PDB file of C-alpha atoms in Angstrom:
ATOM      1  CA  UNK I   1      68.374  54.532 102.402  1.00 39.00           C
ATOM      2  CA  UNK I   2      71.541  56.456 102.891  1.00 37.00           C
ATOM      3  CA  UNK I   3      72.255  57.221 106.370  1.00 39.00           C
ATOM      4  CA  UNK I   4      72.455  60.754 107.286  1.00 39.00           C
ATOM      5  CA  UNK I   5      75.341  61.801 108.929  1.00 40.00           C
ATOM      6  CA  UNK I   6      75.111  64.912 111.626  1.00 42.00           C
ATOM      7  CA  UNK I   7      77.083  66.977 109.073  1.00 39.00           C
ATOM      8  CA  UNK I   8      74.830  66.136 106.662  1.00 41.00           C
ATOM      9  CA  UNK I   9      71.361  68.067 108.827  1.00 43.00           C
ATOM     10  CA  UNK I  10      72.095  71.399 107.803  1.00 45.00           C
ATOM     11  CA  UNK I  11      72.787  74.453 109.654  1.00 47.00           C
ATOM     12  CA  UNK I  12      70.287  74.557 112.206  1.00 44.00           C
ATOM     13  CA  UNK I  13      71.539  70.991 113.560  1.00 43.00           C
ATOM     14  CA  UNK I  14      75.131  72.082 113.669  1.00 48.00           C
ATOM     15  CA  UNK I  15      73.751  75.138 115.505  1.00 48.00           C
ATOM     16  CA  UNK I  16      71.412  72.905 118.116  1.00 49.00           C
ATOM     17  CA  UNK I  17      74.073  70.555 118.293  1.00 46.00           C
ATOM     18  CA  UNK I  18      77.084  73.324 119.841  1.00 47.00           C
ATOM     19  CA  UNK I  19      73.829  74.389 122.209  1.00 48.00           C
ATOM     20  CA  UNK I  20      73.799  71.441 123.660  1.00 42.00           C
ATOM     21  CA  UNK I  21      77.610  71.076 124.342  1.00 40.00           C
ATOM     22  CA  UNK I  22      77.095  74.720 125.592  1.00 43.00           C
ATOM     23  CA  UNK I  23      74.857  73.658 128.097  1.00 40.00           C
ATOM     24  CA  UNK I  24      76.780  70.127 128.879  1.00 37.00           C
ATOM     25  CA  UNK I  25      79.711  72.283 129.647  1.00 38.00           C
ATOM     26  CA  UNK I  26      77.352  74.509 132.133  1.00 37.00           C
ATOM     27  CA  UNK I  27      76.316  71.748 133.812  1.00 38.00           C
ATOM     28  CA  UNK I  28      79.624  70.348 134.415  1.00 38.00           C
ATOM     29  CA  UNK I  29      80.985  73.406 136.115  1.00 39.00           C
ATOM     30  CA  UNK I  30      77.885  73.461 138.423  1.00 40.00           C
ATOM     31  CA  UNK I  31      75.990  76.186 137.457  1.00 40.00           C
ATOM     32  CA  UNK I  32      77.793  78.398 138.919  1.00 38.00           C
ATOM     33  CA  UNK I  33      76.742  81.518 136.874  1.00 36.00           C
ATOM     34  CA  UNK I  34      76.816  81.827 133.429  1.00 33.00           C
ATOM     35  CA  UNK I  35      79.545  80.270 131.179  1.00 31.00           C
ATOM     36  CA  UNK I  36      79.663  82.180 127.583  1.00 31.00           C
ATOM     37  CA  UNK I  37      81.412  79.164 125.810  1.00 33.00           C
ATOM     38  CA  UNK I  38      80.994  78.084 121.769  1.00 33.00           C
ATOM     39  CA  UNK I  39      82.226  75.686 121.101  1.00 34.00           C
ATOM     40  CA  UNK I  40      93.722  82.876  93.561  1.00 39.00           C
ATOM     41  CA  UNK I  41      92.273  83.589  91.802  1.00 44.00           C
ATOM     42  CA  UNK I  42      93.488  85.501  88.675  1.00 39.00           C
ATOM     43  CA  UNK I  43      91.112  88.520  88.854  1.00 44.00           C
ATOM     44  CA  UNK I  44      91.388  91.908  90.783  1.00 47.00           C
ATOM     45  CA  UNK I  45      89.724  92.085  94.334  1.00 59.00           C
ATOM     46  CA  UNK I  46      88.116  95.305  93.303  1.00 48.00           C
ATOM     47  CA  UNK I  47      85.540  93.349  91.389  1.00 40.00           C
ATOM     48  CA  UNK I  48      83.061  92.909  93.770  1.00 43.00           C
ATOM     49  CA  UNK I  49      80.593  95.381  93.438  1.00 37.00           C
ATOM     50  CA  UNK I  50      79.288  94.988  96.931  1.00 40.00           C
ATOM     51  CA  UNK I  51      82.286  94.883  98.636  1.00 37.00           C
ATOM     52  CA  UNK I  52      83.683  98.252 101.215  1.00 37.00           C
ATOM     53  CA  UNK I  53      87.241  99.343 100.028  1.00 35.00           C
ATOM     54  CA  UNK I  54      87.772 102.189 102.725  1.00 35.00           C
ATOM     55  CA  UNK I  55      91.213 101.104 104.544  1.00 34.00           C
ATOM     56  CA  UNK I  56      90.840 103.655 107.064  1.00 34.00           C
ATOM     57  CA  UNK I  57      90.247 103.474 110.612  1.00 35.00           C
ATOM     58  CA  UNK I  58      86.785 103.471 111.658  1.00 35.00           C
ATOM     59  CA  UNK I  59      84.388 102.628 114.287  1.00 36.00           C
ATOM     60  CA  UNK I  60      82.785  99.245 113.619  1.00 39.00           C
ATOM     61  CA  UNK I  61      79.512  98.734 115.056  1.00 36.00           C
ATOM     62  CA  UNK I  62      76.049  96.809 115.495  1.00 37.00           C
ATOM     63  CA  UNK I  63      74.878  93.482 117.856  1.00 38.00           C
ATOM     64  CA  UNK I  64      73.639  93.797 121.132  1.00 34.00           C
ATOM     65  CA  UNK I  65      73.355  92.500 124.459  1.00 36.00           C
ATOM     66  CA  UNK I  66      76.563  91.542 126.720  1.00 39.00           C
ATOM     67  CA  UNK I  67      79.305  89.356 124.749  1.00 53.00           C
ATOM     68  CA  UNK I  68      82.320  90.880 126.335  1.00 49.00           C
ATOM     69  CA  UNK I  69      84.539  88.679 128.878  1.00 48.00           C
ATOM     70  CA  UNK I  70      88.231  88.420 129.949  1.00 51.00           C
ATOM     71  CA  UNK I  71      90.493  90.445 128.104  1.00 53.00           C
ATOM     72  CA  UNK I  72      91.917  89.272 124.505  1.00 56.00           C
ATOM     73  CA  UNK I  73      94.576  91.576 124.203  1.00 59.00           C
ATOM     74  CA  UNK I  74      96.869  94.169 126.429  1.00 60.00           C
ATOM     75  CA  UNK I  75      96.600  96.638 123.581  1.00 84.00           C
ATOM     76  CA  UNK I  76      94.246  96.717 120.946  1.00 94.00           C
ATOM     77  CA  UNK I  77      93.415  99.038 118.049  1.00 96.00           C
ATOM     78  CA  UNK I  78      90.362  99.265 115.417  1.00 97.00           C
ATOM     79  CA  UNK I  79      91.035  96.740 112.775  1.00 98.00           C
ATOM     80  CA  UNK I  80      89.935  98.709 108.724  1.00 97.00           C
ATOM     81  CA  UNK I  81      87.572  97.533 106.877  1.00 98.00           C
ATOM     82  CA  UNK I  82      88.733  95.554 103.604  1.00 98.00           C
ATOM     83  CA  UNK I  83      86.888  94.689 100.366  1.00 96.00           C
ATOM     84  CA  UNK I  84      85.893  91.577 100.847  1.00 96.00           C
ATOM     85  CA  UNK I  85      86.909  90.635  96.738  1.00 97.00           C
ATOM     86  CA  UNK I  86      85.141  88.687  94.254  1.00 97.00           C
ATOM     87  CA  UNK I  87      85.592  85.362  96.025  1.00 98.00           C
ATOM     88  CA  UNK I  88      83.472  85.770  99.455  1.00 98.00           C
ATOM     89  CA  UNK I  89      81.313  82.819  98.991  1.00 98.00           C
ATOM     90  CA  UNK I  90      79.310  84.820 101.438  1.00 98.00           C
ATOM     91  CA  UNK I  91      76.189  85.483  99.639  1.00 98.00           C
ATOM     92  CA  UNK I  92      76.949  88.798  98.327  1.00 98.00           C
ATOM     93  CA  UNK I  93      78.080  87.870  94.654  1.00 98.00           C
ATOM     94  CA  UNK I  94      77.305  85.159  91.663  1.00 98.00           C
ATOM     95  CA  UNK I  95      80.197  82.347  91.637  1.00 98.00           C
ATOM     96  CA  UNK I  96      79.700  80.307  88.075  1.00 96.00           C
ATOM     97  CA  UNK I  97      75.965  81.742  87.491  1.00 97.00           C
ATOM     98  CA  UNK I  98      74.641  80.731  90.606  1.00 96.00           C
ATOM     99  CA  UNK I  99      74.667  83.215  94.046  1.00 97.00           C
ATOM    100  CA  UNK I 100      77.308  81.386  96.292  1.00 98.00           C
ATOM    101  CA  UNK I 101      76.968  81.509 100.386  1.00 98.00           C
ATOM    102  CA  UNK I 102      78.777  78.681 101.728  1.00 98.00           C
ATOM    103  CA  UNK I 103      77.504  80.114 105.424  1.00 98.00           C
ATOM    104  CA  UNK I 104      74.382  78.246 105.481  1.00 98.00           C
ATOM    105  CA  UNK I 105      75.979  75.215 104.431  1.00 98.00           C
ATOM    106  CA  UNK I 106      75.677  72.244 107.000  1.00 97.00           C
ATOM    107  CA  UNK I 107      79.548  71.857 107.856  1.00 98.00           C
ATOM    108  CA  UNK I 108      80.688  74.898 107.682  1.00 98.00           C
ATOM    109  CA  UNK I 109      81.459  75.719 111.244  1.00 98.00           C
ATOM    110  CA  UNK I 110      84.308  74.045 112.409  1.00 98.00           C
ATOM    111  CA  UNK I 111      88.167  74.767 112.964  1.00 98.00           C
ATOM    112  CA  UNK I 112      90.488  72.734 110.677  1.00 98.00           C
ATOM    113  CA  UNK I 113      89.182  74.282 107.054  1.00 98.00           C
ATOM    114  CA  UNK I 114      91.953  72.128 104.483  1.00 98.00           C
ATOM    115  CA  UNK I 115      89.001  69.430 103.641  1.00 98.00           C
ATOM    116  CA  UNK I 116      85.706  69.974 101.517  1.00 98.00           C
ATOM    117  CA  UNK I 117      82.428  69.670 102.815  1.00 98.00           C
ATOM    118  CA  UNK I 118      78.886  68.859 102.332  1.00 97.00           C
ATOM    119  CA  UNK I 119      79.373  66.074  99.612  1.00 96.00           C
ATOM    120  CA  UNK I 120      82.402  67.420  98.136  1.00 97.00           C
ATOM    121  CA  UNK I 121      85.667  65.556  98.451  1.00 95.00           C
ATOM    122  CA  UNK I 122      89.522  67.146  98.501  1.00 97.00           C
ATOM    123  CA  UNK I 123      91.871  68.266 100.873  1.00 98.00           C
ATOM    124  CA  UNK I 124      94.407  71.583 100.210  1.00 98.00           C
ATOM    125  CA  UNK I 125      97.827  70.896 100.008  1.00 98.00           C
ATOM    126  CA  UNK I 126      99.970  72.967 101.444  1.00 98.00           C
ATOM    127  CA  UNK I 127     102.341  73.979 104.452  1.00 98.00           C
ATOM    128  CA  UNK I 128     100.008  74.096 107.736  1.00 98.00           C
ATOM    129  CA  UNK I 129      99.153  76.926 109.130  1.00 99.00           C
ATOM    130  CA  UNK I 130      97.622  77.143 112.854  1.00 98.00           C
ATOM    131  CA  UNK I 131      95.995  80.555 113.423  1.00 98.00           C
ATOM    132  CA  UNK I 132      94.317  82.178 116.122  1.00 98.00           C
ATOM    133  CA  UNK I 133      92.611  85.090 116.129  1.00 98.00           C
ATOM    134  CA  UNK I 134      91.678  87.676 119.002  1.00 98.00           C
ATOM    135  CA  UNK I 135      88.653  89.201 118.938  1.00 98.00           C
ATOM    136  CA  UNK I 136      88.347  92.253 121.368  1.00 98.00           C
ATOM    137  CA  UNK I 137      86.255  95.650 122.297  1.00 98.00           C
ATOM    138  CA  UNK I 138      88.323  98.297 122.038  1.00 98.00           C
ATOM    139  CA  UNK I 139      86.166 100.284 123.314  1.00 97.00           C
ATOM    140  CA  UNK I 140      85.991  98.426 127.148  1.00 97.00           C
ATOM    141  CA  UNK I 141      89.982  98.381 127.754  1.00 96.00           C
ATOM    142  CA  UNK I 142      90.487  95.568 124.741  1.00 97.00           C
ATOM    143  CA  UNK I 143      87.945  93.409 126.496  1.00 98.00           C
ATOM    144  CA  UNK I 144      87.885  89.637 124.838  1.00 98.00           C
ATOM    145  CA  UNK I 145      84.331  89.629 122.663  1.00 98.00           C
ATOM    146  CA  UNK I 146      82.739  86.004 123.361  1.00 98.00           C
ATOM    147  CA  UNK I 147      80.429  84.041 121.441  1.00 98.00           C
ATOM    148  CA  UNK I 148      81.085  86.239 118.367  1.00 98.00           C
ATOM    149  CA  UNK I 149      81.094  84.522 115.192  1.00 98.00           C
ATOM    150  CA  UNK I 150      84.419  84.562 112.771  1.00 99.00           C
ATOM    151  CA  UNK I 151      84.443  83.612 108.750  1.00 99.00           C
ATOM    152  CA  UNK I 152      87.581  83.099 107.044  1.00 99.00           C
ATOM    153  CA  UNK I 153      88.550  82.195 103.547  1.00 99.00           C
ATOM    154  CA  UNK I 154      91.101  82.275 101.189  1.00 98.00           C
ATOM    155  CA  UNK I 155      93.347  81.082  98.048  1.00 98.00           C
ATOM    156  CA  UNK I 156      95.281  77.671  97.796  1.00 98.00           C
ATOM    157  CA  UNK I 157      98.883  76.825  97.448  1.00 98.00           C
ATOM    158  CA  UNK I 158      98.434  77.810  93.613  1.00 97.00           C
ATOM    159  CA  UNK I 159      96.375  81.004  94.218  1.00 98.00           C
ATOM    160  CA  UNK I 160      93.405  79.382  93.605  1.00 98.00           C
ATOM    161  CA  UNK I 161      89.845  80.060  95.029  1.00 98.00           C
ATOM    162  CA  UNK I 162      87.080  76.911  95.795  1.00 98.00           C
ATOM    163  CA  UNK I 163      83.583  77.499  94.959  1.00 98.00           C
ATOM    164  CA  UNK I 164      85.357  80.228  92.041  1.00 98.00           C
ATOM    165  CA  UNK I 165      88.108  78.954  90.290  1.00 98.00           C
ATOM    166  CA  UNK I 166      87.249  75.202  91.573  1.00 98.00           C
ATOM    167  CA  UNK I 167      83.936  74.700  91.256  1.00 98.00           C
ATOM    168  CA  UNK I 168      84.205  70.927  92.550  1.00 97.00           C
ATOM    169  CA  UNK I 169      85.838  71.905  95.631  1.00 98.00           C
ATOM    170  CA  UNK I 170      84.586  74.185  98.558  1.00 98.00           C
ATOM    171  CA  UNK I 171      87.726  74.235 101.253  1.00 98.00           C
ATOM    172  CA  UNK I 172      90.225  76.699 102.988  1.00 99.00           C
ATOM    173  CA  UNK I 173      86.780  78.183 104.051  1.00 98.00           C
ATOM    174  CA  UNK I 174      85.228  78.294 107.589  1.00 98.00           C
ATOM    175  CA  UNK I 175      83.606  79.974 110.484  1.00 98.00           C
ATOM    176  CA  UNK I 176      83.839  79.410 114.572  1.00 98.00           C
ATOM    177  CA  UNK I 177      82.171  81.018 117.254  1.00 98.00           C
ATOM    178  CA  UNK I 178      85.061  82.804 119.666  1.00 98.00           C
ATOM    179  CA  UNK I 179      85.588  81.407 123.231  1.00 98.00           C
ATOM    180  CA  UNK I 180      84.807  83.061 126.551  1.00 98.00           C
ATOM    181  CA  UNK I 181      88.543  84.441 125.918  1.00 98.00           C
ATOM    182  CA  UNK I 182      87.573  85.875 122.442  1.00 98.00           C
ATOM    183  CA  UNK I 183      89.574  83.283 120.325  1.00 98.00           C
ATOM    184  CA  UNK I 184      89.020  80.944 117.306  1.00 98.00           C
ATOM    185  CA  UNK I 185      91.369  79.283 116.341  1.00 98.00           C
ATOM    186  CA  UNK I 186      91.683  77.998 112.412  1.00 99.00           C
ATOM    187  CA  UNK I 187      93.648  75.512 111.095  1.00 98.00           C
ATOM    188  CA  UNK I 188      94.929  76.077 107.634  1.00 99.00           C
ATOM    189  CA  UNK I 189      97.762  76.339 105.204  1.00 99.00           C
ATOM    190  CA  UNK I 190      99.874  79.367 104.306  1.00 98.00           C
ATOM    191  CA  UNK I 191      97.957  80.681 101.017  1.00 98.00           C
ATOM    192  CA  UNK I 192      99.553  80.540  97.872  1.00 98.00           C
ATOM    193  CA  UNK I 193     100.489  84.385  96.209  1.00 98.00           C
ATOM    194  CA  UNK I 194      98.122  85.198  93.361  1.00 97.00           C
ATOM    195  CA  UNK I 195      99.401  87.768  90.884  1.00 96.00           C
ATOM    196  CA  UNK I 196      98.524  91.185  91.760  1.00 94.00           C
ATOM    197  CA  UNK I 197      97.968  90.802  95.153  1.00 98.00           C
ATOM    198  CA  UNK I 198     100.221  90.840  98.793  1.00 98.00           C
ATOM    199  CA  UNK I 199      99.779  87.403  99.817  1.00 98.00           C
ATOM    200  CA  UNK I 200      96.214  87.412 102.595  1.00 98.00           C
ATOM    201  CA  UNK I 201      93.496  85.801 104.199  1.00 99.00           C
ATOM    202  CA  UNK I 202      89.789  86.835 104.108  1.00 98.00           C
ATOM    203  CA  UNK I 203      87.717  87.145 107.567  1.00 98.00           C
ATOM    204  CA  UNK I 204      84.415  88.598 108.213  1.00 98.00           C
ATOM    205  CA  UNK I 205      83.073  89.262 111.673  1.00 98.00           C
ATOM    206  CA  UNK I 206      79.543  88.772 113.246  1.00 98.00           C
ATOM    207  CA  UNK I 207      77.960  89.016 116.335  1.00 98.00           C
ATOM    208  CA  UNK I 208      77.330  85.471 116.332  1.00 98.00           C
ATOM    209  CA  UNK I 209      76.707  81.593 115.226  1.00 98.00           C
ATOM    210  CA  UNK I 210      72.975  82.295 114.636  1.00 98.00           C
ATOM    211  CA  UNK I 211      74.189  86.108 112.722  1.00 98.00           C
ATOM    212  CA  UNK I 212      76.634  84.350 110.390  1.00 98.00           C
ATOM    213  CA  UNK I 213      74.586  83.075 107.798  1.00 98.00           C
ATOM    214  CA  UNK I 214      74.806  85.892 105.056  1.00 96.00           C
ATOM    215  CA  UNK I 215      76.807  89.118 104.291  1.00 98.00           C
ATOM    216  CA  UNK I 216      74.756  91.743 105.098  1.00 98.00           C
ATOM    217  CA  UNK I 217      75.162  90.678 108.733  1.00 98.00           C
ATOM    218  CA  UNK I 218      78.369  91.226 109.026  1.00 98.00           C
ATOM    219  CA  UNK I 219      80.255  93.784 111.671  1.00 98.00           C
ATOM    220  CA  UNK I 220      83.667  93.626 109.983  1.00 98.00           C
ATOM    221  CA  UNK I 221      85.126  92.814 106.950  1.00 98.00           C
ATOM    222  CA  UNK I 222      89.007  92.814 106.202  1.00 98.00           C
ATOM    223  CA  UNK I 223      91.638  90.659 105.583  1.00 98.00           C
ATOM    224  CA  UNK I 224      95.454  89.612 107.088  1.00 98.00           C
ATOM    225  CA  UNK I 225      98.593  90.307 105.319  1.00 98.00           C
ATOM    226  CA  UNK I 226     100.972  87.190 105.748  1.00 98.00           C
ATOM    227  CA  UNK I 227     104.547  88.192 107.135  1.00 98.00           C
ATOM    228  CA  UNK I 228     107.486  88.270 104.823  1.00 98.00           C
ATOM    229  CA  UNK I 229     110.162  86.467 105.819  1.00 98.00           C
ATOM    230  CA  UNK I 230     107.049  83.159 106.167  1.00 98.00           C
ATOM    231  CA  UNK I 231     106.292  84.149 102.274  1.00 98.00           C
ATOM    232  CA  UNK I 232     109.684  83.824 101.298  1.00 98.00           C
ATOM    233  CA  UNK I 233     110.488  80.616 103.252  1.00 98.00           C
ATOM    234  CA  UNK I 234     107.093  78.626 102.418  1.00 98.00           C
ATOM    235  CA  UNK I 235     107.367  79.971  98.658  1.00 98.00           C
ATOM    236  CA  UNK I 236     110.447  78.072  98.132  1.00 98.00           C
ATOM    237  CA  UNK I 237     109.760  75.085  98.552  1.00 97.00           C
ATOM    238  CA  UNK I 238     108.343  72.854  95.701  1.00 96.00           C
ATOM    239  CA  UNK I 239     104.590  73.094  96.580  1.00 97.00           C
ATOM    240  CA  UNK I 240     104.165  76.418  95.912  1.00 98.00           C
ATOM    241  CA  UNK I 241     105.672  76.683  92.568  1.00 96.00           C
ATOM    242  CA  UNK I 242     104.210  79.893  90.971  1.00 96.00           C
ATOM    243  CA  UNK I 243     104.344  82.085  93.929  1.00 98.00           C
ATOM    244  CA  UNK I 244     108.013  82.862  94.887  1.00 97.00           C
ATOM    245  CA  UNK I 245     107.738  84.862  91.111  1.00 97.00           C
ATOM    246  CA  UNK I 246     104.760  86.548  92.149  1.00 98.00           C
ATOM    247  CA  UNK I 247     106.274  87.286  95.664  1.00 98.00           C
ATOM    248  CA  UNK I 248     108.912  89.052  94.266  1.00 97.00           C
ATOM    249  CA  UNK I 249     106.811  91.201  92.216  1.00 96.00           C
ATOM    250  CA  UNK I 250     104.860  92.681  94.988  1.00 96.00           C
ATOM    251  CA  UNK I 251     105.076  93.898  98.750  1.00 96.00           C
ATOM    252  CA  UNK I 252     102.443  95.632 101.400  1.00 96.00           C
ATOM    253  CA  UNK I 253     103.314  99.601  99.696  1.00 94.00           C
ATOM    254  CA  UNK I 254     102.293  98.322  96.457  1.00 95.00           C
ATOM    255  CA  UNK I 255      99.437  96.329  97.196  1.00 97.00           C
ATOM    256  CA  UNK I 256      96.367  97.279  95.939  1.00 96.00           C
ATOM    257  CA  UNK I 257      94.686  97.133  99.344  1.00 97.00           C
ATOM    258  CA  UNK I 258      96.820  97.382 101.871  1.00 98.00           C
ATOM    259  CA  UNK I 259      99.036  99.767 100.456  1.00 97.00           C
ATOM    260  CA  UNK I 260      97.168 103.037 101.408  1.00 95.00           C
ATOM    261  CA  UNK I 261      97.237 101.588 105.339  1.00 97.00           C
ATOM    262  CA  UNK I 262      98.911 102.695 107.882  1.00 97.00           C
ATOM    263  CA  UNK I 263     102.609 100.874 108.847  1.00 96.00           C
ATOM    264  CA  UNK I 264     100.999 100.934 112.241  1.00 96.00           C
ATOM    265  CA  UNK I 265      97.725  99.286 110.549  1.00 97.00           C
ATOM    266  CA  UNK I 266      99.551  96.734 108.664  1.00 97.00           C
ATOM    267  CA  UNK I 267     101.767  95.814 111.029  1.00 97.00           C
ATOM    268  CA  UNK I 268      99.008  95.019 113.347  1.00 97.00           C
ATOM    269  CA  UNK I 269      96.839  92.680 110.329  1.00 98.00           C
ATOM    270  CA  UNK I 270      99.414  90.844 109.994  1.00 98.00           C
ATOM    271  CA  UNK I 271     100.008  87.892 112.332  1.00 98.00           C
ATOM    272  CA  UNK I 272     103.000  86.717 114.312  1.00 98.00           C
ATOM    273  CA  UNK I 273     104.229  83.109 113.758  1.00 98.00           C
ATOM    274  CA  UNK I 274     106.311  80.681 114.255  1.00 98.00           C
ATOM    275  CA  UNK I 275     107.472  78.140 112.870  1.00 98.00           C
ATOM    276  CA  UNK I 276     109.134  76.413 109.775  1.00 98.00           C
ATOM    277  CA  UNK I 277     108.204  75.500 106.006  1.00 98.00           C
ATOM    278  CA  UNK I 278     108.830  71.934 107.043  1.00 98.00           C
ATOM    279  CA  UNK I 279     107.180  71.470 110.228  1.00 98.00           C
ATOM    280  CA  UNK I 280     104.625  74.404 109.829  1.00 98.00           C
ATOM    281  CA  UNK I 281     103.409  77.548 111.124  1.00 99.00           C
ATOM    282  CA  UNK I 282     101.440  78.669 114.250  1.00 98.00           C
ATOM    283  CA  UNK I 283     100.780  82.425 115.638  1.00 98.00           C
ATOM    284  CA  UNK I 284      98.100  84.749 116.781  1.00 98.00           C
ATOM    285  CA  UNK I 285      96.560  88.026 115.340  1.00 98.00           C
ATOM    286  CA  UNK I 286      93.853  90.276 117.129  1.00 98.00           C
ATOM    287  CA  UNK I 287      91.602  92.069 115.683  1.00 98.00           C
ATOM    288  CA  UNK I 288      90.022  95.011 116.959  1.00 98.00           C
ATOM    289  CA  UNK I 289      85.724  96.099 116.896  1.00 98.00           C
ATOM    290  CA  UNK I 290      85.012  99.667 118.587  1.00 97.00           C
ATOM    291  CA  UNK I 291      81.284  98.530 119.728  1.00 96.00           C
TER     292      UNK I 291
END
């Protein structure tokens, strides 16, 4: 008999399992009080029926009970909603025939998202991309939100979507639970540029591990514009050969979802890195829940 590796139990076990580390981690700091620790496709995103589209600012809201320690952010502002497009893998739509939710799929939660899980073999090429994203109230003075549950997908160096466009592969997908400072932090690569669309990455919000198992959970949907002058840099080099066209033929105004932001919205969905096409990128982002 095969032997069953602890990725291989399912969600539940991979939920037990970052209990128990929870409670390791209480016990080590002597129980002093609390500790709230967790551990391209080619078609329009308007296609998924179930998806919100409004890009205005609104007040997100839902979960309950306390989640809300340190501060994230010095200034904070209400992140829009986004659609979430026809490649959520979140439940909410049909990917090749079958209905596709990659949430309650044993694996799932961790922080570097390049590889394939749960059987399926493959790792994303492309130029690494470090990312961490603040989560915080801004309702209580940008308070960090802790133990709040983050999914994030998105396209490949080619603009290509797992689960959608390659069946046989299920990466650059992944959710975390944020730290008593309201972070995850993803490790990824810069997405490829997909025609039709400003180059992006997908996130959904929830109000936690246990939450994050299925769309209609969800207390934010939206998505990240990546800057410029990264675009331009990572898109020349040779493993991201159709993009630098497709670069070139868009930019934020025109885009078919963030274009009817704000510059004030945009500016503050898009992340701030550094870094080079060579050795890679790393930056932050925060994103902002009125609860």
């Amino acid at each position: 008999m095969r032997h069953i590796e602890d990725h291989d139990r399912g969600l539940p076990f991979d939920l037990a399992a970052m209990g128990r580390r929870r409670m390791l981690t209480l016990m080590a700091a002597g129980g002093g009080g609390l500790l709230l620790q967790s551990c391209g496709g080619s078609g329009s995103e308007d296609a998924n029926a179930n998806a919100s589209t409004s890009t205005t600012t609104t007040t997100t809201t839902g979960g309950t009970g306390s989640g809300t320690t340190g501060t994230a952010s010095a200034a904070c502002s209400t992140t829009p909603t986004e659609t979430n497009g026809p490649y959520p893998a979140d439940g909410s739509n049909l990917a090749n025939g079958v209905l596709s939710n990659i949430l309650t799929t044993s694996g799932v939660v961790r922080s570097d998202i390049r590889s394939s899980i749960a059987g399926l073999s493959g790792t994303a090429p492309g130029v690494p991309l470090t990312l961490t994203i603040n989560l915080a109230n801004v309702n209580a003075g940008c308070a960090a939100l802790a133990e709040y549950a983050i999914y994030i997908w998105q396209a490949d160096a080619d603009g290509r979507y797992s689960i959608y466009d390659l069946p046989q592969q299920n990466y650059l997908r992944g959710v975390q639970a944020t730290t008593t400072a309201g972070q995850a932090t993803f490790t990824t690569i810069v997405p490829g540029c997909y025609e039709g669309r400003y180059p992006h990455i997908h996130f959904e919000v929830y109000r936690s591990l246990a939450t994050a198992t299925a769309y209609a959970n969800r207390l934010l949907v939206s998505q990240f514009a990546l800057p410029a002058d990264v675009c331009n840099a990572v898109y020349a080099t040779s493993g991201y050969p159709t993009s630098a066209a497709r670069f070139a033929r868009t930019s934020l105004s025109s885009d078919g979802i963030f274009g009817d932001n704000t510059a004030a919205q945009n500016a503050a969905m898009t992340p701030t890195l550094t870094g080079s096409a060579s050795a890679g990128y790393t930056g932050s982002v925060t994103v902002g829940l009125a609860l």
